[in-house]
């Protein structure tokens, strides 16, 4: 058993029963010309997340954790994209429209792929998800159950949207969840800080938070 100096209390985990879940580190959210930019966001705010996420993945590989990468995306015919999602708001490009990195948020397009520095390796689990939460309409629950995973360590983007939604889904399914602070980011820095605070409030109502420096090196 290893221990992370986390908030609100120390977080204990057994590497072989723990997965790193890296949420949606895709070009569409992190690079100019993708979905995040089409929504009107300053995507440069997420740039510092990439090296921190790389450090977190490298740490997880050293310890032998299962590594899960999720990607938010839809089928080319948009049959898994509710109109309510595609038509919401006034983005400059909608899901499925042709953009600078291919069709926005469509599986298989260049913009929908992971940023090169965080590309999955052989043996990693890759989950394509149509929703903000990674458990909805995916095989994530089965992938974790078949590996007897009980604890999840999270990074990825954005903190208050897909990361928080997935942590709440996981928490309701009985997983003990921890979010690594530097390895997550938001287009709204205050939302990131508030999300970290609400996760660990009330005795850890959603889970734990910790900084990269608190990760143990066995
Ligand atoms: N817009 C926003 O903050 N996030 C998303 O749409 N998806 C994810 O968080 N991955």
PDB file of C-alpha atoms and ligand atoms in Angstrom:
ATOM      1  CA  UNK A   1       0.000   0.000   0.000  1.00  0.00           C
ATOM      2  CA  UNK A   2       1.303   3.468  -0.936  1.00  0.00           C
ATOM      3  CA  UNK A   3       0.125   6.793   0.456  1.00  0.00           C
ATOM      4  CA  UNK A   4      -0.320  10.176  -1.235  1.00  0.00           C
ATOM      5  CA  UNK A   5      -0.241  13.265   0.989  1.00  0.00           C
ATOM      6  CA  UNK A   6      -3.649  14.440  -0.235  1.00  0.00           C
ATOM      7  CA  UNK A   7      -6.507  16.642   0.936  1.00  0.00           C
ATOM      8  CA  UNK A   8      -8.661  16.301   2.941  1.00  0.00           C
ATOM      9  CA  UNK A   9      -6.789  13.222   4.270  1.00  0.00           C
ATOM     10  CA  UNK A  10      -3.975  10.915   3.089  1.00  0.00           C
ATOM     11  CA  UNK A  11      -4.991   8.737   0.102  1.00  0.00           C
ATOM     12  CA  UNK A  12      -3.864   5.114   0.273  1.00  0.00           C
ATOM     13  CA  UNK A  13      -3.711   2.936  -2.824  1.00  0.00           C
ATOM     14  CA  UNK A  14      -2.417  -0.362  -4.112  1.00  0.00           C
ATOM     15  CA  UNK A  15      -0.881   0.165  -7.577  1.00  0.00           C
ATOM     16  CA  UNK A  16      -2.289  -3.046  -9.083  1.00  0.00           C
ATOM     17  CA  UNK A  17      -5.842  -2.065  -8.028  1.00  0.00           C
ATOM     18  CA  UNK A  18      -5.512   1.554  -9.163  1.00  0.00           C
ATOM     19  CA  UNK A  19      -5.965   3.216 -12.558  1.00  0.00           C
ATOM     20  CA  UNK A  20      -4.855   6.585 -13.849  1.00  0.00           C
ATOM     21  CA  UNK A  21      -7.742   8.088 -15.826  1.00  0.00           C
ATOM     22  CA  UNK A  22      -6.529  10.850 -18.148  1.00  0.00           C
ATOM     23  CA  UNK A  23      -9.539  12.767 -19.382  1.00  0.00           C
ATOM     24  CA  UNK A  24      -9.790  14.164 -22.930  1.00  0.00           C
ATOM     25  CA  UNK A  25      -6.227  15.448 -23.510  1.00  0.00           C
ATOM     26  CA  UNK A  26      -7.176  15.990 -27.144  1.00  0.00           C
ATOM     27  CA  UNK A  27      -5.987  18.524 -29.681  1.00  0.00           C
ATOM     28  CA  UNK A  28      -9.617  19.692 -30.011  1.00  0.00           C
ATOM     29  CA  UNK A  29      -9.466  21.133 -26.484  1.00  0.00           C
ATOM     30  CA  UNK A  30      -5.804  22.146 -26.222  1.00  0.00           C
ATOM     31  CA  UNK A  31      -4.762  23.472 -29.629  1.00  0.00           C
ATOM     32  CA  UNK A  32      -6.075  26.464 -31.625  1.00  0.00           C
ATOM     33  CA  UNK A  33      -8.685  25.683 -34.272  1.00  0.00           C
ATOM     34  CA  UNK A  34     -10.536  22.956 -32.384  1.00  0.00           C
ATOM     35  CA  UNK A  35     -13.703  22.540 -30.334  1.00  0.00           C
ATOM     36  CA  UNK A  36     -12.503  24.475 -27.286  1.00  0.00           C
ATOM     37  CA  UNK A  37     -11.553  27.479 -29.425  1.00  0.00           C
ATOM     38  CA  UNK A  38     -14.836  27.238 -31.378  1.00  0.00           C
ATOM     39  CA  UNK A  39     -16.679  27.652 -28.078  1.00  0.00           C
ATOM     40  CA  UNK A  40     -14.891  30.975 -27.619  1.00  0.00           C
ATOM     41  CA  UNK A  41     -12.232  29.859 -25.152  1.00  0.00           C
ATOM     42  CA  UNK A  42      -8.574  30.885 -24.811  1.00  0.00           C
ATOM     43  CA  UNK A  43      -7.018  27.439 -25.281  1.00  0.00           C
ATOM     44  CA  UNK A  44      -3.546  28.668 -24.281  1.00  0.00           C
ATOM     45  CA  UNK A  45      -4.774  28.432 -20.673  1.00  0.00           C
ATOM     46  CA  UNK A  46      -4.558  24.641 -20.951  1.00  0.00           C
ATOM     47  CA  UNK A  47      -0.954  24.480 -22.264  1.00  0.00           C
ATOM     48  CA  UNK A  48       0.631  24.004 -18.802  1.00  0.00           C
ATOM     49  CA  UNK A  49      -1.509  20.907 -18.242  1.00  0.00           C
ATOM     50  CA  UNK A  50       0.347  18.956 -20.948  1.00  0.00           C
ATOM     51  CA  UNK A  51       3.783  18.617 -19.251  1.00  0.00           C
ATOM     52  CA  UNK A  52       2.130  17.970 -15.890  1.00  0.00           C
ATOM     53  CA  UNK A  53      -0.057  15.249 -17.414  1.00  0.00           C
ATOM     54  CA  UNK A  54       3.039  13.742 -19.046  1.00  0.00           C
ATOM     55  CA  UNK A  55       4.756  13.637 -15.654  1.00  0.00           C
ATOM     56  CA  UNK A  56       1.683  12.021 -14.091  1.00  0.00           C
ATOM     57  CA  UNK A  57       1.481   9.368 -16.836  1.00  0.00           C
ATOM     58  CA  UNK A  58       5.216   8.633 -16.483  1.00  0.00           C
ATOM     59  CA  UNK A  59       4.770   8.222 -12.717  1.00  0.00           C
ATOM     60  CA  UNK A  60       1.813   5.887 -13.230  1.00  0.00           C
ATOM     61  CA  UNK A  61       3.778   3.773 -15.732  1.00  0.00           C
ATOM     62  CA  UNK A  62       6.688   3.445 -13.291  1.00  0.00           C
ATOM     63  CA  UNK A  63       4.307   2.142 -10.616  1.00  0.00           C
ATOM     64  CA  UNK A  64       2.496  -0.199 -13.002  1.00  0.00           C
ATOM     65  CA  UNK A  65      -0.932   1.426 -12.769  1.00  0.00           C
ATOM     66  CA  UNK A  66      -3.530   0.689 -15.423  1.00  0.00           C
ATOM     67  CA  UNK A  67      -3.629   3.747 -17.679  1.00  0.00           C
ATOM     68  CA  UNK A  68      -6.908   4.874 -19.215  1.00  0.00           C
ATOM     69  CA  UNK A  69      -7.155   7.678 -21.789  1.00  0.00           C
ATOM     70  CA  UNK A  70     -10.591   9.037 -22.628  1.00  0.00           C
ATOM     71  CA  UNK A  71     -11.544  11.085 -25.659  1.00  0.00           C
ATOM     72  CA  UNK A  72     -14.774  13.005 -26.168  1.00  0.00           C
ATOM     73  CA  UNK A  73     -15.930  12.273 -29.691  1.00  0.00           C
ATOM     74  CA  UNK A  74     -18.804  11.235 -31.908  1.00  0.00           C
ATOM     75  CA  UNK A  75     -19.439   8.924 -34.820  1.00  0.00           C
ATOM     76  CA  UNK A  76     -19.078  10.494 -38.296  1.00  0.00           C
ATOM     77  CA  UNK A  77     -22.863  10.247 -38.801  1.00  0.00           C
ATOM     78  CA  UNK A  78     -23.443  12.003 -35.447  1.00  0.00           C
ATOM     79  CA  UNK A  79     -25.878   9.257 -34.414  1.00  0.00           C
ATOM     80  CA  UNK A  80     -24.432   9.370 -30.877  1.00  0.00           C
ATOM     81  CA  UNK A  81     -24.566  13.179 -30.606  1.00  0.00           C
ATOM     82  CA  UNK A  82     -27.813  14.512 -29.167  1.00  0.00           C
ATOM     83  CA  UNK A  83     -29.079  17.576 -31.064  1.00  0.00           C
ATOM     84  CA  UNK A  84     -29.266  19.332 -27.697  1.00  0.00           C
ATOM     85  CA  UNK A  85     -25.468  19.042 -27.490  1.00  0.00           C
ATOM     86  CA  UNK A  86     -24.715  20.018 -31.090  1.00  0.00           C
ATOM     87  CA  UNK A  87     -27.105  22.964 -31.289  1.00  0.00           C
ATOM     88  CA  UNK A  88     -26.439  24.534 -27.887  1.00  0.00           C
ATOM     89  CA  UNK A  89     -24.966  28.039 -27.870  1.00  0.00           C
ATOM     90  CA  UNK A  90     -23.419  30.017 -30.706  1.00  0.00           C
ATOM     91  CA  UNK A  91     -20.025  28.361 -31.364  1.00  0.00           C
ATOM     92  CA  UNK A  92     -18.060  29.421 -34.459  1.00  0.00           C
ATOM     93  CA  UNK A  93     -18.036  25.722 -35.486  1.00  0.00           C
ATOM     94  CA  UNK A  94     -20.388  22.995 -34.300  1.00  0.00           C
ATOM     95  CA  UNK A  95     -19.619  19.326 -33.630  1.00  0.00           C
ATOM     96  CA  UNK A  96     -19.233  17.639 -37.017  1.00  0.00           C
ATOM     97  CA  UNK A  97     -18.333  20.842 -38.902  1.00  0.00           C
ATOM     98  CA  UNK A  98     -15.076  20.950 -40.883  1.00  0.00           C
ATOM     99  CA  UNK A  99     -12.348  22.847 -39.015  1.00  0.00           C
ATOM    100  CA  UNK A 100      -8.596  23.428 -39.197  1.00  0.00           C
ATOM    101  CA  UNK A 101      -7.921  19.957 -37.699  1.00  0.00           C
ATOM    102  CA  UNK A 102     -10.690  18.065 -39.487  1.00  0.00           C
ATOM    103  CA  UNK A 103     -14.297  17.628 -38.429  1.00  0.00           C
ATOM    104  CA  UNK A 104     -14.859  18.961 -34.935  1.00  0.00           C
ATOM    105  CA  UNK A 105     -14.981  16.230 -32.245  1.00  0.00           C
ATOM    106  CA  UNK A 106     -15.478  13.384 -34.742  1.00  0.00           C
ATOM    107  CA  UNK A 107     -13.660  10.141 -33.937  1.00  0.00           C
ATOM    108  CA  UNK A 108     -10.712   9.525 -36.255  1.00  0.00           C
ATOM    109  CA  UNK A 109     -10.168  13.177 -37.191  1.00  0.00           C
ATOM    110  CA  UNK A 110      -6.758  14.756 -36.395  1.00  0.00           C
ATOM    111  CA  UNK A 111      -8.191  17.280 -33.928  1.00  0.00           C
ATOM    112  CA  UNK A 112      -9.960  14.603 -31.964  1.00  0.00           C
ATOM    113  CA  UNK A 113      -6.735  12.667 -31.363  1.00  0.00           C
ATOM    114  CA  UNK A 114      -4.625  12.994 -28.222  1.00  0.00           C
ATOM    115  CA  UNK A 115      -1.927  15.644 -28.088  1.00  0.00           C
ATOM    116  CA  UNK A 116       1.258  13.923 -29.351  1.00  0.00           C
ATOM    117  CA  UNK A 117       3.122  14.215 -26.031  1.00  0.00           C
ATOM    118  CA  UNK A 118       0.409  12.160 -24.320  1.00  0.00           C
ATOM    119  CA  UNK A 119      -0.235   9.496 -26.950  1.00  0.00           C
ATOM    120  CA  UNK A 120      -1.420   6.156 -25.532  1.00  0.00           C
ATOM    121  CA  UNK A 121       1.030   3.262 -25.490  1.00  0.00           C
ATOM    122  CA  UNK A 122       0.416  -0.441 -26.108  1.00  0.00           C
ATOM    123  CA  UNK A 123      -1.517  -1.909 -23.193  1.00  0.00           C
ATOM    124  CA  UNK A 124      -3.255   1.356 -22.252  1.00  0.00           C
ATOM    125  CA  UNK A 125      -7.056   1.485 -22.287  1.00  0.00           C
ATOM    126  CA  UNK A 126      -8.600   4.024 -24.687  1.00  0.00           C
ATOM    127  CA  UNK A 127     -12.241   4.979 -24.127  1.00  0.00           C
ATOM    128  CA  UNK A 128     -14.186   6.983 -26.728  1.00  0.00           C
ATOM    129  CA  UNK A 129     -17.042   8.757 -24.971  1.00  0.00           C
ATOM    130  CA  UNK A 130     -19.974  10.717 -26.407  1.00  0.00           C
ATOM    131  CA  UNK A 131     -20.776  12.497 -23.143  1.00  0.00           C
ATOM    132  CA  UNK A 132     -18.970  14.603 -20.601  1.00  0.00           C
ATOM    133  CA  UNK A 133     -18.853  11.693 -18.156  1.00  0.00           C
ATOM    134  CA  UNK A 134     -16.640   8.743 -19.143  1.00  0.00           C
ATOM    135  CA  UNK A 135     -19.024   6.081 -17.779  1.00  0.00           C
ATOM    136  CA  UNK A 136     -22.007   7.112 -19.935  1.00  0.00           C
ATOM    137  CA  UNK A 137     -22.413   4.866 -23.012  1.00  0.00           C
ATOM    138  CA  UNK A 138     -18.863   3.439 -22.805  1.00  0.00           C
ATOM    139  CA  UNK A 139     -17.094   0.269 -21.727  1.00  0.00           C
ATOM    140  CA  UNK A 140     -15.194   1.984 -18.898  1.00  0.00           C
ATOM    141  CA  UNK A 141     -17.036   0.234 -16.042  1.00  0.00           C
ATOM    142  CA  UNK A 142     -16.320  -3.195 -17.546  1.00  0.00           C
ATOM    143  CA  UNK A 143     -12.681  -2.307 -18.273  1.00  0.00           C
ATOM    144  CA  UNK A 144     -12.150  -1.335 -14.628  1.00  0.00           C
ATOM    145  CA  UNK A 145     -14.100  -4.270 -13.190  1.00  0.00           C
ATOM    146  CA  UNK A 146     -12.209  -6.815 -15.272  1.00  0.00           C
ATOM    147  CA  UNK A 147      -8.946  -5.458 -13.848  1.00  0.00           C
ATOM    148  CA  UNK A 148     -10.303  -5.331 -10.254  1.00  0.00           C
ATOM    149  CA  UNK A 149      -9.625  -1.607 -10.054  1.00  0.00           C
ATOM    150  CA  UNK A 150     -11.020   0.121  -6.950  1.00  0.00           C
ATOM    151  CA  UNK A 151      -9.202   3.479  -6.922  1.00  0.00           C
ATOM    152  CA  UNK A 152      -8.886   6.085  -9.651  1.00  0.00           C
ATOM    153  CA  UNK A 153      -6.336   8.876 -10.005  1.00  0.00           C
ATOM    154  CA  UNK A 154      -7.458  11.597 -12.408  1.00  0.00           C
ATOM    155  CA  UNK A 155      -5.951  14.248 -14.648  1.00  0.00           C
ATOM    156  CA  UNK A 156      -7.146  15.952 -17.814  1.00  0.00           C
ATOM    157  CA  UNK A 157      -9.433  18.663 -19.099  1.00  0.00           C
ATOM    158  CA  UNK A 158     -11.522  20.464 -18.329  1.00  0.00           C
ATOM    159  CA  UNK A 159     -11.607  20.352 -14.552  1.00  0.00           C
ATOM    160  CA  UNK A 160     -15.204  21.413 -14.037  1.00  0.00           C
ATOM    161  CA  UNK A 161     -16.713  19.732 -17.098  1.00  0.00           C
ATOM    162  CA  UNK A 162     -15.480  16.267 -18.128  1.00  0.00           C
ATOM    163  CA  UNK A 163     -13.119  15.656 -15.207  1.00  0.00           C
ATOM    164  CA  UNK A 164     -15.594  16.579 -12.499  1.00  0.00           C
ATOM    165  CA  UNK A 165     -18.506  14.807 -14.247  1.00  0.00           C
ATOM    166  CA  UNK A 166     -16.471  11.601 -14.510  1.00  0.00           C
ATOM    167  CA  UNK A 167     -15.253  11.827 -10.902  1.00  0.00           C
ATOM    168  CA  UNK A 168     -18.841  12.181  -9.720  1.00  0.00           C
ATOM    169  CA  UNK A 169     -19.931   9.233 -11.850  1.00  0.00           C
ATOM    170  CA  UNK A 170     -17.046   7.175 -10.430  1.00  0.00           C
ATOM    171  CA  UNK A 171     -17.762   8.263  -6.860  1.00  0.00           C
ATOM    172  CA  UNK A 172     -21.376   7.113  -7.186  1.00  0.00           C
ATOM    173  CA  UNK A 173     -20.101   3.749  -8.468  1.00  0.00           C
ATOM    174  CA  UNK A 174     -17.991   3.254  -5.335  1.00  0.00           C
ATOM    175  CA  UNK A 175     -14.538   4.218  -6.592  1.00  0.00           C
ATOM    176  CA  UNK A 176     -12.168   6.191  -4.379  1.00  0.00           C
ATOM    177  CA  UNK A 177     -11.057   9.105  -6.574  1.00  0.00           C
ATOM    178  CA  UNK A 178      -8.165  11.554  -6.445  1.00  0.00           C
ATOM    179  CA  UNK A 179      -7.505  14.510  -8.779  1.00  0.00           C
ATOM    180  CA  UNK A 180      -3.922  15.702  -9.396  1.00  0.00           C
ATOM    181  CA  UNK A 181      -3.972  19.486  -9.312  1.00  0.00           C
ATOM    182  CA  UNK A 182      -1.303  20.454 -11.874  1.00  0.00           C
ATOM    183  CA  UNK A 183      -2.466  17.766 -14.320  1.00  0.00           C
ATOM    184  CA  UNK A 184      -5.902  19.307 -14.778  1.00  0.00           C
ATOM    185  CA  UNK A 185      -6.989  22.659 -16.148  1.00  0.00           C
ATOM    186  CA  UNK A 186      -9.889  24.837 -17.160  1.00  0.00           C
ATOM    187  CA  UNK A 187     -10.541  27.731 -19.531  1.00  0.00           C
ATOM    188  CA  UNK A 188     -11.777  29.423 -16.333  1.00  0.00           C
ATOM    189  CA  UNK A 189      -9.008  29.329 -13.676  1.00  0.00           C
ATOM    190  CA  UNK A 190     -11.489  30.201 -10.934  1.00  0.00           C
ATOM    191  CA  UNK A 191     -13.653  27.210 -11.914  1.00  0.00           C
ATOM    192  CA  UNK A 192     -10.621  24.938 -11.524  1.00  0.00           C
ATOM    193  CA  UNK A 193      -9.931  26.230  -8.024  1.00  0.00           C
ATOM    194  CA  UNK A 194     -13.593  25.989  -7.019  1.00  0.00           C
ATOM    195  CA  UNK A 195     -13.836  22.455  -8.393  1.00  0.00           C
ATOM    196  CA  UNK A 196     -10.782  21.346  -6.422  1.00  0.00           C
ATOM    197  CA  UNK A 197     -12.342  22.909  -3.327  1.00  0.00           C
ATOM    198  CA  UNK A 198     -15.756  21.286  -3.822  1.00  0.00           C
ATOM    199  CA  UNK A 199     -14.289  17.824  -4.476  1.00  0.00           C
ATOM    200  CA  UNK A 200     -12.442  17.738  -1.153  1.00  0.00           C
ATOM    201  CA  UNK A 201     -15.013  19.662   0.937  1.00  0.00           C
ATOM    202  CA  UNK A 202     -17.269  17.930   3.460  1.00  0.00           C
ATOM    203  CA  UNK A 203     -14.688  15.248   4.257  1.00  0.00           C
ATOM    204  CA  UNK A 204     -14.058  14.511   0.573  1.00  0.00           C
ATOM    205  CA  UNK A 205     -17.628  14.445  -0.728  1.00  0.00           C
ATOM    206  CA  UNK A 206     -16.376  13.546  -4.241  1.00  0.00           C
ATOM    207  CA  UNK A 207     -12.827  12.480  -3.393  1.00  0.00           C
ATOM    208  CA  UNK A 208      -9.311  13.741  -2.785  1.00  0.00           C
ATOM    209  CA  UNK A 209      -6.939  16.243  -4.379  1.00  0.00           C
ATOM    210  CA  UNK A 210      -3.136  16.287  -4.320  1.00  0.00           C
ATOM    211  CA  UNK A 211      -0.259  18.013  -6.035  1.00  0.00           C
ATOM    212  CA  UNK A 212       2.230  16.212  -8.277  1.00  0.00           C
ATOM    213  CA  UNK A 213       4.923  16.704  -5.637  1.00  0.00           C
ATOM    214  CA  UNK A 214       2.881  14.600  -3.197  1.00  0.00           C
ATOM    215  CA  UNK A 215       3.008  11.473  -5.356  1.00  0.00           C
ATOM    216  CA  UNK A 216       5.164   8.806  -3.676  1.00  0.00           C
ATOM    217  CA  UNK A 217       8.147   7.277  -5.414  1.00  0.00           C
ATOM    218  CA  UNK A 218       8.281   3.756  -4.060  1.00  0.00           C
TER     219      UNK A 218
HETATM  220  N1  LIG B   1     -16.072  22.942 -22.790  1.00  0.00           N
HETATM  221  C1  LIG B   1     -15.418  22.362 -21.811  1.00  0.00           C
HETATM  222  O1  LIG B   1     -14.965  22.992 -20.860  1.00  0.00           O
HETATM  223  N2  LIG B   1     -15.197  21.018 -21.850  1.00  0.00           N
HETATM  224  C2  LIG B   1     -15.739  20.115 -22.733  1.00  0.00           C
HETATM  225  O2  LIG B   1     -16.557  20.427 -23.583  1.00  0.00           O
HETATM  226  N3  LIG B   1     -15.272  18.825 -22.668  1.00  0.00           N
HETATM  227  C3  LIG B   1     -14.365  18.362 -21.711  1.00  0.00           C
HETATM  228  O3  LIG B   1     -14.243  18.904 -20.620  1.00  0.00           O
HETATM  229  N4  LIG B   1     -13.584  17.344 -22.067  1.00  0.00           N
END
